[in-house]
PDB file of C-alpha atoms in Angstrom:
ATOM      1  CA  UNK A   7      91.453  75.862  94.712  1.00 43.00           C
ATOM      2  CA  UNK A   8      92.939  74.223  97.951  1.00 42.00           C
ATOM      3  CA  UNK A   9      95.446  71.605  96.772  1.00 45.00           C
ATOM      4  CA  UNK A  10      95.060  72.551  93.168  1.00 46.00           C
ATOM      5  CA  UNK A  11      98.237  71.552  91.276  1.00 80.00           C
ATOM      6  CA  UNK A  12      99.440  73.901  88.682  1.00 94.00           C
ATOM      7  CA  UNK A  13     102.329  73.965  86.446  1.00 96.00           C
ATOM      8  CA  UNK A  14     102.894  77.483  86.352  1.00 98.00           C
ATOM      9  CA  UNK A  15     101.169  80.270  88.581  1.00 98.00           C
ATOM     10  CA  UNK A  16     101.398  83.641  86.938  1.00 98.00           C
ATOM     11  CA  UNK A  17     100.727  86.722  89.119  1.00 97.00           C
ATOM     12  CA  UNK A  18      99.623  89.559  87.015  1.00 95.00           C
ATOM     13  CA  UNK A  19      97.579  89.990  83.865  1.00 93.00           C
ATOM     14  CA  UNK A  20      99.285  92.699  82.209  1.00 92.00           C
ATOM     15  CA  UNK A  21     100.938  92.543  78.708  1.00 93.00           C
ATOM     16  CA  UNK A  22     103.749  90.402  80.197  1.00 96.00           C
ATOM     17  CA  UNK A  23     101.603  88.082  82.230  1.00 96.00           C
ATOM     18  CA  UNK A  24      99.133  87.480  79.598  1.00 95.00           C
ATOM     19  CA  UNK A  25     101.598  86.737  76.927  1.00 96.00           C
ATOM     20  CA  UNK A  26     103.303  84.351  79.226  1.00 98.00           C
ATOM     21  CA  UNK A  27     100.156  82.700  79.883  1.00 98.00           C
ATOM     22  CA  UNK A  28      99.221  82.321  76.176  1.00 98.00           C
ATOM     23  CA  UNK A  29     102.829  80.721  75.315  1.00 98.00           C
ATOM     24  CA  UNK A  30     102.833  78.443  78.489  1.00 98.00           C
ATOM     25  CA  UNK A  31      99.436  77.154  77.963  1.00 98.00           C
ATOM     26  CA  UNK A  32      99.640  76.577  74.167  1.00 98.00           C
ATOM     27  CA  UNK A  33     102.480  74.220  75.116  1.00 97.00           C
ATOM     28  CA  UNK A  34      99.971  72.234  77.279  1.00 96.00           C
ATOM     29  CA  UNK A  35     101.071  73.579  80.562  1.00 97.00           C
ATOM     30  CA  UNK A  36      98.212  73.888  83.565  1.00 97.00           C
ATOM     31  CA  UNK A  37      98.503  77.736  83.882  1.00 98.00           C
ATOM     32  CA  UNK A  38      96.451  80.161  86.173  1.00 97.00           C
ATOM     33  CA  UNK A  39      96.785  83.891  86.204  1.00 97.00           C
ATOM     34  CA  UNK A  40      95.972  85.822  89.211  1.00 96.00           C
ATOM     35  CA  UNK A  41      95.181  89.573  88.822  1.00 92.00           C
ATOM     36  CA  UNK A  42      93.670  91.984  91.120  1.00 87.00           C
ATOM     37  CA  UNK A  43      92.695  94.811  88.614  1.00 82.00           C
ATOM     38  CA  UNK A  44      91.397  92.834  85.651  1.00 80.00           C
ATOM     39  CA  UNK A  45      92.983  91.870  82.263  1.00 83.00           C
ATOM     40  CA  UNK A  46      95.590  94.299  80.943  1.00 79.00           C
ATOM     41  CA  UNK A  47      96.673  95.792  84.518  1.00 75.00           C
ATOM     42  CA  UNK A  48      97.729  99.444  84.303  1.00 74.00           C
ATOM     43  CA  UNK A  49      97.763  99.215  80.608  1.00 75.00           C
ATOM     44  CA  UNK A  50      93.803  99.238  80.821  1.00 74.00           C
ATOM     45  CA  UNK A  51      93.688 102.924  82.032  1.00 69.00           C
ATOM     46  CA  UNK A  52      95.748 104.169  79.246  1.00 72.00           C
ATOM     47  CA  UNK A  53      93.577 105.850  76.518  1.00 68.00           C
ATOM     48  CA  UNK A  54      95.559 105.361  73.461  1.00 71.00           C
ATOM     49  CA  UNK A  55      98.508 102.989  72.836  1.00 77.00           C
ATOM     50  CA  UNK A  56     100.589 103.532  69.509  1.00 68.00           C
ATOM     51  CA  UNK A  57     102.680 100.957  67.607  1.00 66.00           C
ATOM     52  CA  UNK A  58     101.630  97.913  69.984  1.00 76.00           C
ATOM     53  CA  UNK A  59     102.714  94.805  67.739  1.00 78.00           C
ATOM     54  CA  UNK A  60     100.216  94.211  65.143  1.00 78.00           C
ATOM     55  CA  UNK A  61      98.110  97.583  65.810  1.00 78.00           C
ATOM     56  CA  UNK A  62      98.994 100.992  64.853  1.00 76.00           C
ATOM     57  CA  UNK A  63      96.808 102.239  67.629  1.00 79.00           C
ATOM     58  CA  UNK A  64      94.340 100.609  70.291  1.00 84.00           C
ATOM     59  CA  UNK A  65      92.728 101.658  73.490  1.00 79.00           C
ATOM     60  CA  UNK A  66      94.071 100.207  76.736  1.00 77.00           C
ATOM     61  CA  UNK A  67      90.547  98.969  77.372  1.00 80.00           C
ATOM     62  CA  UNK A  68      90.591  97.085  74.579  1.00 86.00           C
ATOM     63  CA  UNK A  69      94.040  95.507  74.729  1.00 87.00           C
ATOM     64  CA  UNK A  70      93.445  93.938  78.249  1.00 84.00           C
ATOM     65  CA  UNK A  71      90.536  91.813  76.974  1.00 89.00           C
ATOM     66  CA  UNK A  72      92.218  90.975  73.712  1.00 91.00           C
ATOM     67  CA  UNK A  73      95.201  89.508  75.594  1.00 90.00           C
ATOM     68  CA  UNK A  74      92.976  87.547  77.743  1.00 92.00           C
ATOM     69  CA  UNK A  75      90.981  86.299  74.977  1.00 94.00           C
ATOM     70  CA  UNK A  76      94.161  84.881  73.362  1.00 94.00           C
ATOM     71  CA  UNK A  77      95.342  83.329  76.736  1.00 96.00           C
ATOM     72  CA  UNK A  78      91.774  81.681  77.152  1.00 95.00           C
ATOM     73  CA  UNK A  79      92.016  80.170  73.812  1.00 96.00           C
ATOM     74  CA  UNK A  80      95.412  78.815  74.523  1.00 97.00           C
ATOM     75  CA  UNK A  81      93.959  77.151  77.679  1.00 96.00           C
ATOM     76  CA  UNK A  82      95.042  79.180  80.527  1.00 97.00           C
ATOM     77  CA  UNK A  83      92.740  80.230  83.402  1.00 96.00           C
ATOM     78  CA  UNK A  84      92.249  83.614  85.060  1.00 94.00           C
ATOM     79  CA  UNK A  85      91.268  84.443  88.658  1.00 94.00           C
ATOM     80  CA  UNK A  86      90.465  87.914  89.607  1.00 93.00           C
ATOM     81  CA  UNK A  87      92.047  87.986  93.196  1.00 94.00           C
ATOM     82  CA  UNK A  88      95.363  89.040  94.866  1.00 93.00           C
ATOM     83  CA  UNK A  89      98.231  86.658  95.836  1.00 95.00           C
ATOM     84  CA  UNK A  90      98.956  87.737  99.387  1.00 93.00           C
ATOM     85  CA  UNK A  91     101.911  85.644 100.271  1.00 94.00           C
ATOM     86  CA  UNK A  92     104.380  83.276  98.383  1.00 96.00           C
ATOM     87  CA  UNK A  93     106.869  80.639  99.679  1.00 96.00           C
ATOM     88  CA  UNK A  94     108.885  77.768  98.338  1.00 95.00           C
ATOM     89  CA  UNK A  95     107.840  74.236  99.444  1.00 94.00           C
ATOM     90  CA  UNK A  96     109.031  70.824  98.433  1.00 89.00           C
ATOM     91  CA  UNK A  97     108.131  70.402  94.838  1.00 88.00           C
ATOM     92  CA  UNK A  98     107.649  74.039  93.898  1.00 93.00           C
ATOM     93  CA  UNK A  99     105.933  77.024  95.469  1.00 96.00           C
ATOM     94  CA  UNK A 100     102.690  77.741  97.528  1.00 96.00           C
ATOM     95  CA  UNK A 101     100.715  80.995  97.125  1.00 96.00           C
ATOM     96  CA  UNK A 102      97.971  82.392  99.513  1.00 94.00           C
ATOM     97  CA  UNK A 103      94.919  83.555  97.481  1.00 92.00           C
ATOM     98  CA  UNK A 104      91.885  84.440  99.184  1.00 88.00           C
ATOM     99  CA  UNK A 105      93.284  82.805 102.270  1.00 85.00           C
ATOM    100  CA  UNK A 106      93.578  79.429 100.250  1.00 89.00           C
ATOM    101  CA  UNK A 107      96.682  77.695  99.622  1.00 92.00           C
ATOM    102  CA  UNK A 108      97.514  77.280  95.914  1.00 93.00           C
ATOM    103  CA  UNK A 109     100.414  75.106  94.887  1.00 95.00           C
ATOM    104  CA  UNK A 110     102.343  75.415  91.613  1.00 96.00           C
ATOM    105  CA  UNK A 111     105.744  73.796  90.352  1.00 95.00           C
ATOM    106  CA  UNK A 112     106.907  77.237  89.223  1.00 96.00           C
ATOM    107  CA  UNK A 113     105.961  81.150  89.398  1.00 98.00           C
ATOM    108  CA  UNK A 114     106.111  83.776  87.071  1.00 98.00           C
ATOM    109  CA  UNK A 115     105.954  87.223  88.645  1.00 98.00           C
ATOM    110  CA  UNK A 116     104.294  89.838  86.173  1.00 97.00           C
ATOM    111  CA  UNK A 117     102.881  92.184  88.960  1.00 94.00           C
ATOM    112  CA  UNK A 118     103.738  95.294  86.862  1.00 90.00           C
ATOM    113  CA  UNK A 119     104.324  98.612  88.751  1.00 88.00           C
ATOM    114  CA  UNK A 120     102.133 101.273  90.187  1.00 85.00           C
ATOM    115  CA  UNK A 121     102.133 105.070  89.784  1.00 86.00           C
ATOM    116  CA  UNK A 122     104.477 106.766  92.253  1.00 89.00           C
ATOM    117  CA  UNK A 123     103.010 109.306  94.337  1.00 93.00           C
ATOM    118  CA  UNK A 124     104.286 112.926  95.046  1.00 96.00           C
ATOM    119  CA  UNK A 125     104.322 112.240  98.581  1.00 95.00           C
ATOM    120  CA  UNK A 126     103.102 115.865  99.636  1.00 97.00           C
ATOM    121  CA  UNK A 127     100.525 116.843 102.218  1.00 98.00           C
ATOM    122  CA  UNK A 128      96.863 116.459 101.119  1.00 97.00           C
ATOM    123  CA  UNK A 129      97.533 114.020  98.224  1.00 97.00           C
ATOM    124  CA  UNK A 130      96.288 110.908 100.035  1.00 96.00           C
ATOM    125  CA  UNK A 131      93.372 112.751 101.746  1.00 97.00           C
ATOM    126  CA  UNK A 132      91.962 113.688  98.245  1.00 96.00           C
ATOM    127  CA  UNK A 133      92.846 110.563  96.399  1.00 94.00           C
ATOM    128  CA  UNK A 134      89.676 109.922  94.534  1.00 92.00           C
ATOM    129  CA  UNK A 135      88.416 113.276  95.201  1.00 95.00           C
ATOM    130  CA  UNK A 136      90.513 115.202  92.697  1.00 96.00           C
ATOM    131  CA  UNK A 137      93.654 113.365  92.780  1.00 97.00           C
ATOM    132  CA  UNK A 138      94.061 110.674  90.198  1.00 93.00           C
ATOM    133  CA  UNK A 139      96.388 108.795  87.927  1.00 89.00           C
ATOM    134  CA  UNK A 140      94.034 107.840  85.122  1.00 86.00           C
ATOM    135  CA  UNK A 141      93.166 110.942  82.682  1.00 88.00           C
ATOM    136  CA  UNK A 142      90.562 108.719  80.449  1.00 81.00           C
ATOM    137  CA  UNK A 143      89.123 107.272  83.862  1.00 82.00           C
ATOM    138  CA  UNK A 144      88.390 110.608  85.643  1.00 89.00           C
ATOM    139  CA  UNK A 145      89.011 113.312  83.302  1.00 91.00           C
ATOM    140  CA  UNK A 146      85.245 113.717  82.330  1.00 91.00           C
ATOM    141  CA  UNK A 147      84.626 114.582  86.161  1.00 94.00           C
ATOM    142  CA  UNK A 148      86.188 117.946  85.355  1.00 96.00           C
ATOM    143  CA  UNK A 149      84.520 119.390  82.344  1.00 96.00           C
ATOM    144  CA  UNK A 150      85.113 123.174  82.274  1.00 96.00           C
ATOM    145  CA  UNK A 151      87.451 123.108  85.389  1.00 97.00           C
ATOM    146  CA  UNK A 152      91.329 123.700  85.558  1.00 98.00           C
ATOM    147  CA  UNK A 153      93.284 120.684  86.265  1.00 98.00           C
ATOM    148  CA  UNK A 154      97.131 119.884  87.117  1.00 98.00           C
ATOM    149  CA  UNK A 155      99.281 117.451  85.791  1.00 98.00           C
ATOM    150  CA  UNK A 156     102.646 116.517  87.003  1.00 97.00           C
ATOM    151  CA  UNK A 157     105.501 115.073  85.105  1.00 95.00           C
ATOM    152  CA  UNK A 158     107.591 115.457  82.186  1.00 92.00           C
ATOM    153  CA  UNK A 159     107.870 112.164  80.377  1.00 88.00           C
ATOM    154  CA  UNK A 160     105.684 110.483  77.869  1.00 84.00           C
ATOM    155  CA  UNK A 161     102.900 109.553  80.298  1.00 85.00           C
ATOM    156  CA  UNK A 162     102.491 112.951  81.525  1.00 92.00           C
ATOM    157  CA  UNK A 163     102.378 114.527  78.252  1.00 93.00           C
ATOM    158  CA  UNK A 164      99.926 111.637  76.917  1.00 89.00           C
ATOM    159  CA  UNK A 165      97.276 112.482  79.666  1.00 91.00           C
ATOM    160  CA  UNK A 166      97.631 116.216  79.333  1.00 95.00           C
ATOM    161  CA  UNK A 167      96.681 115.459  75.779  1.00 94.00           C
ATOM    162  CA  UNK A 168      93.959 113.323  76.565  1.00 92.00           C
ATOM    163  CA  UNK A 169      92.664 115.914  79.237  1.00 96.00           C
ATOM    164  CA  UNK A 170      92.722 118.919  77.073  1.00 96.00           C
ATOM    165  CA  UNK A 171      89.591 118.340  75.120  1.00 95.00           C
ATOM    166  CA  UNK A 172      87.588 117.197  78.143  1.00 95.00           C
ATOM    167  CA  UNK A 173      88.504 120.031  80.746  1.00 97.00           C
ATOM    168  CA  UNK A 174      88.552 123.871  80.785  1.00 97.00           C
ATOM    169  CA  UNK A 175      92.415 124.183  80.947  1.00 98.00           C
ATOM    170  CA  UNK A 176      95.371 121.969  81.748  1.00 98.00           C
ATOM    171  CA  UNK A 177      98.457 123.280  83.736  1.00 98.00           C
ATOM    172  CA  UNK A 178     101.322 120.971  83.209  1.00 98.00           C
ATOM    173  CA  UNK A 179     103.945 121.154  86.030  1.00 97.00           C
ATOM    174  CA  UNK A 180     107.516 120.319  85.183  1.00 95.00           C
ATOM    175  CA  UNK A 181     110.143 119.966  87.886  1.00 93.00           C
ATOM    176  CA  UNK A 182     112.866 120.657  85.333  1.00 92.00           C
ATOM    177  CA  UNK A 183     113.416 122.566  82.343  1.00 92.00           C
ATOM    178  CA  UNK A 184     113.095 119.893  79.476  1.00 91.00           C
ATOM    179  CA  UNK A 185     110.644 117.320  78.949  1.00 90.00           C
ATOM    180  CA  UNK A 186     111.581 113.629  78.528  1.00 86.00           C
ATOM    181  CA  UNK A 187     109.248 112.879  75.919  1.00 79.00           C
ATOM    182  CA  UNK A 188     109.320 112.125  72.288  1.00 79.00           C
ATOM    183  CA  UNK A 189     109.241 115.244  69.779  1.00 82.00           C
ATOM    184  CA  UNK A 190     105.871 114.315  68.432  1.00 82.00           C
ATOM    185  CA  UNK A 191     104.211 114.790  71.797  1.00 84.00           C
ATOM    186  CA  UNK A 192     105.741 118.023  72.265  1.00 87.00           C
ATOM    187  CA  UNK A 193     104.711 119.294  69.116  1.00 89.00           C
ATOM    188  CA  UNK A 194     101.059 118.027  69.864  1.00 90.00           C
ATOM    189  CA  UNK A 195     101.232 120.009  73.281  1.00 91.00           C
ATOM    190  CA  UNK A 196     102.211 123.240  71.771  1.00 89.00           C
ATOM    191  CA  UNK A 197      99.093 122.732  69.397  1.00 90.00           C
ATOM    192  CA  UNK A 198      96.611 122.818  72.399  1.00 94.00           C
ATOM    193  CA  UNK A 199      95.639 126.204  73.451  1.00 95.00           C
ATOM    194  CA  UNK A 200      94.261 125.152  76.811  1.00 97.00           C
ATOM    195  CA  UNK A 201      97.597 123.830  77.997  1.00 97.00           C
ATOM    196  CA  UNK A 202     100.042 125.817  80.112  1.00 96.00           C
ATOM    197  CA  UNK A 203     103.464 124.523  81.111  1.00 96.00           C
ATOM    198  CA  UNK A 204     105.307 125.624  84.218  1.00 97.00           C
ATOM    199  CA  UNK A 205     108.810 124.781  84.352  1.00 96.00           C
ATOM    200  CA  UNK A 206     111.014 124.317  87.224  1.00 96.00           C
ATOM    201  CA  UNK A 207     107.894 124.175  89.452  1.00 97.00           C
ATOM    202  CA  UNK A 208     106.743 121.707  92.170  1.00 97.00           C
ATOM    203  CA  UNK A 209     103.420 120.814  93.690  1.00 98.00           C
ATOM    204  CA  UNK A 210     104.225 121.031  97.442  1.00 98.00           C
ATOM    205  CA  UNK A 211     100.717 120.411  98.806  1.00 98.00           C
ATOM    206  CA  UNK A 212      97.229 119.643  97.811  1.00 98.00           C
ATOM    207  CA  UNK A 213      94.382 121.879  99.370  1.00 98.00           C
ATOM    208  CA  UNK A 214      90.801 121.010  99.345  1.00 97.00           C
ATOM    209  CA  UNK A 215      87.611 120.927 101.383  1.00 97.00           C
ATOM    210  CA  UNK A 216      84.350 118.625 101.841  1.00 96.00           C
ATOM    211  CA  UNK A 217      83.712 118.984  98.173  1.00 94.00           C
ATOM    212  CA  UNK A 218      86.967 117.654  97.261  1.00 96.00           C
ATOM    213  CA  UNK A 219      90.256 119.130  96.084  1.00 98.00           C
ATOM    214  CA  UNK A 220      90.159 122.903  95.486  1.00 98.00           C
ATOM    215  CA  UNK A 221      93.894 123.693  94.587  1.00 98.00           C
ATOM    216  CA  UNK A 222      97.480 122.911  94.865  1.00 98.00           C
ATOM    217  CA  UNK A 223     100.352 124.949  96.407  1.00 98.00           C
ATOM    218  CA  UNK A 224     103.235 125.705  93.849  1.00 98.00           C
ATOM    219  CA  UNK A 225     106.918 126.252  94.722  1.00 97.00           C
ATOM    220  CA  UNK A 226     109.142 127.863  92.068  1.00 95.00           C
ATOM    221  CA  UNK A 227     112.128 130.347  91.908  1.00 90.00           C
ATOM    222  CA  UNK A 228     109.942 133.231  93.098  1.00 88.00           C
ATOM    223  CA  UNK A 229     108.452 131.444  96.325  1.00 95.00           C
ATOM    224  CA  UNK A 230     104.947 129.823  96.784  1.00 96.00           C
ATOM    225  CA  UNK A 231     101.448 130.434  95.268  1.00 96.00           C
ATOM    226  CA  UNK A 232      98.061 128.564  95.452  1.00 98.00           C
ATOM    227  CA  UNK A 233      96.843 127.585  91.892  1.00 98.00           C
ATOM    228  CA  UNK A 234      92.955 126.920  92.101  1.00 98.00           C
ATOM    229  CA  UNK A 235      92.215 123.490  90.630  1.00 98.00           C
ATOM    230  CA  UNK A 236      89.676 120.760  90.889  1.00 97.00           C
ATOM    231  CA  UNK A 237      92.011 117.932  89.620  1.00 97.00           C
ATOM    232  CA  UNK A 238      95.520 116.487  90.039  1.00 98.00           C
ATOM    233  CA  UNK A 239      97.080 114.078  87.763  1.00 97.00           C
ATOM    234  CA  UNK A 240     100.205 112.399  88.888  1.00 95.00           C
ATOM    235  CA  UNK A 241     102.890 110.982  86.449  1.00 92.00           C
ATOM    236  CA  UNK A 242     106.222 111.091  88.150  1.00 92.00           C
ATOM    237  CA  UNK A 243     107.472 107.590  87.533  1.00 85.00           C
ATOM    238  CA  UNK A 244     106.667 103.758  88.428  1.00 84.00           C
ATOM    239  CA  UNK A 245     107.424 101.816  91.573  1.00 88.00           C
ATOM    240  CA  UNK A 246     107.792  97.951  90.723  1.00 91.00           C
ATOM    241  CA  UNK A 247     105.426  95.671  92.741  1.00 92.00           C
ATOM    242  CA  UNK A 248     108.107  93.265  94.072  1.00 93.00           C
ATOM    243  CA  UNK A 249     107.018  92.793  97.693  1.00 92.00           C
ATOM    244  CA  UNK A 250     105.810  89.226  97.111  1.00 94.00           C
ATOM    245  CA  UNK A 251     109.391  88.486  96.292  1.00 94.00           C
ATOM    246  CA  UNK A 252     110.920  90.037  99.412  1.00 93.00           C
ATOM    247  CA  UNK A 253     113.359  87.674 101.079  1.00 94.00           C
ATOM    248  CA  UNK A 254     112.798  85.281  98.201  1.00 96.00           C
ATOM    249  CA  UNK A 255     114.964  86.659  95.253  1.00 96.00           C
ATOM    250  CA  UNK A 256     117.575  89.389  94.836  1.00 96.00           C
ATOM    251  CA  UNK A 257     116.501  92.777  94.138  1.00 95.00           C
ATOM    252  CA  UNK A 258     118.402  95.916  92.576  1.00 93.00           C
ATOM    253  CA  UNK A 259     118.646  99.353  94.478  1.00 90.00           C
ATOM    254  CA  UNK A 260     115.258 100.318  92.438  1.00 88.00           C
ATOM    255  CA  UNK A 261     113.642  97.382  94.008  1.00 90.00           C
ATOM    256  CA  UNK A 262     113.346  95.479  90.812  1.00 94.00           C
ATOM    257  CA  UNK A 263     114.036  91.734  90.753  1.00 97.00           C
ATOM    258  CA  UNK A 264     117.444  90.780  89.295  1.00 97.00           C
ATOM    259  CA  UNK A 265     116.999  88.274  86.442  1.00 97.00           C
ATOM    260  CA  UNK A 266     119.070  86.248  83.860  1.00 96.00           C
ATOM    261  CA  UNK A 267     118.454  86.943  80.084  1.00 95.00           C
ATOM    262  CA  UNK A 268     115.913  84.049  80.319  1.00 95.00           C
ATOM    263  CA  UNK A 269     113.963  86.135  83.065  1.00 97.00           C
ATOM    264  CA  UNK A 270     115.094  83.614  85.854  1.00 97.00           C
ATOM    265  CA  UNK A 271     115.376  85.188  89.318  1.00 97.00           C
ATOM    266  CA  UNK A 272     117.998  83.987  91.809  1.00 97.00           C
ATOM    267  CA  UNK A 273     115.319  81.750  93.217  1.00 96.00           C
ATOM    268  CA  UNK A 274     114.874  78.489  91.458  1.00 94.00           C
ATOM    269  CA  UNK A 275     111.560  78.278  89.783  1.00 95.00           C
ATOM    270  CA  UNK A 276     110.621  81.839  90.089  1.00 97.00           C
ATOM    271  CA  UNK A 277     110.708  83.974  87.172  1.00 98.00           C
ATOM    272  CA  UNK A 278     110.046  87.667  86.725  1.00 98.00           C
ATOM    273  CA  UNK A 279     108.590  89.624  83.446  1.00 97.00           C
ATOM    274  CA  UNK A 280     107.878  93.223  82.665  1.00 94.00           C
ATOM    275  CA  UNK A 281     108.205  96.130  84.902  1.00 91.00           C
ATOM    276  CA  UNK A 282     109.212  94.432  87.674  1.00 94.00           C
ATOM    277  CA  UNK A 283     112.422  93.143  86.462  1.00 95.00           C
ATOM    278  CA  UNK A 284     115.793  94.742  86.481  1.00 92.00           C
ATOM    279  CA  UNK A 285     116.657  96.860  83.337  1.00 89.00           C
ATOM    280  CA  UNK A 286     112.929  97.309  82.347  1.00 88.00           C
ATOM    281  CA  UNK A 287     112.175 100.322  80.339  1.00 79.00           C
ATOM    282  CA  UNK A 288     108.339  99.769  81.008  1.00 75.00           C
ATOM    283  CA  UNK A 289     107.919  99.414  77.028  1.00 79.00           C
ATOM    284  CA  UNK A 290     104.897  97.403  75.974  1.00 84.00           C
ATOM    285  CA  UNK A 291     106.932  95.523  73.250  1.00 86.00           C
ATOM    286  CA  UNK A 292     109.480  94.718  75.597  1.00 91.00           C
ATOM    287  CA  UNK A 293     106.959  93.356  78.025  1.00 92.00           C
ATOM    288  CA  UNK A 294     105.569  91.027  75.564  1.00 93.00           C
ATOM    289  CA  UNK A 295     109.051  89.621  74.739  1.00 96.00           C
ATOM    290  CA  UNK A 296     109.538  89.370  78.389  1.00 97.00           C
ATOM    291  CA  UNK A 297     106.392  87.286  78.716  1.00 97.00           C
ATOM    292  CA  UNK A 298     107.524  84.892  75.846  1.00 98.00           C
ATOM    293  CA  UNK A 299     111.103  84.501  77.491  1.00 98.00           C
ATOM    294  CA  UNK A 300     109.616  83.878  81.017  1.00 98.00           C
ATOM    295  CA  UNK A 301     107.085  81.102  79.681  1.00 98.00           C
ATOM    296  CA  UNK A 302     109.746  79.303  77.686  1.00 98.00           C
ATOM    297  CA  UNK A 303     112.142  79.395  80.577  1.00 97.00           C
ATOM    298  CA  UNK A 304     109.345  78.069  82.965  1.00 97.00           C
ATOM    299  CA  UNK A 305     108.563  75.540  80.621  1.00 97.00           C
ATOM    300  CA  UNK A 306     112.110  74.315  80.331  1.00 96.00           C
ATOM    301  CA  UNK A 307     112.326  74.140  84.150  1.00 95.00           C
ATOM    302  CA  UNK A 308     109.522  71.938  84.139  1.00 94.00           C
ATOM    303  CA  UNK A 309     111.050  69.719  81.797  1.00 90.00           C
ATOM    304  CA  UNK A 310     113.977  69.298  84.317  1.00 84.00           C
ATOM    305  CA  UNK A 311     111.797  68.014  87.015  1.00 62.00           C
ATOM    306  CA  UNK A 312     113.360  70.502  89.460  1.00 51.00           C
ATOM    307  CA  UNK A 313     111.620  72.646  91.709  1.00 42.00           C
ATOM    308  CA  UNK A 314     112.332  74.833  94.805  1.00 38.00           C
ATOM    309  CA  UNK A 315     113.592  72.957  97.568  1.00 38.00           C
ATOM    310  CA  UNK A 316     113.825  69.797  95.698  1.00 41.00           C
ATOM    311  CA  UNK A 317     116.363  67.997  93.508  1.00 38.00           C
ATOM    312  CA  UNK A 318     115.389  65.153  91.028  1.00 36.00           C
TER     313      UNK A 318
END
């Protein structure tokens, strides 16, 4: 890929990135998408997605390839890899991909976000050995076992409902007193006899042995206790993947990139779409719209003949 001249480099193949690729490539731009996880990004780990434009319900594992097919048909190219560095150069931007320089006239960052960790002792030690962020991926390993889900939002309730028919029992740990989810999810949760909700409770430690995770230490108003469990699924928010833009474009206090209504960052020729931009509500329909806006803005930028570090 050395010396490859691109019109638009898109980092991330989630909903925003793939939609940006489709729109830009359909207009004749030379587009390359670089993604480390595969098409769909985090969406591919979601069991059921409801009300995605054009679909009442679709599996996350189906949505990713569907988005890639649409981008492929439009003429975009896809590489399974990771962008290690990004810097402005005369005439555009230079990215390091697998140690190889890759030049593009402009860049759309659609890197998405990653699940936030609890940050408690034992969590990282048992990652992949009981601790997970994907119920549909890992739930089958815990048939007949007790698992713990942490969180009170839509994702936590969704994943608890996915786990319920797979495992022996689900303990949903809620730090506060009220859920931050839709009423429909709460109603569905109440109809699952093997889901127990613990309110005003925190997981403060993950325990285990050579076989993997064996339990969690809980803290509530009455003190601490050990809850035996083989799995822990954590859904306590998202952290935007904006490290590539550090020192290049302005970020807000949450680490998200500050953008205009056209998805322009504060760096000329650098655009952002999806979860990583300021004000994102992490909604799929919103990410789809972001991708369209970023693509159109990037196409407009190409037409002006301006690029980072160069006028005219």
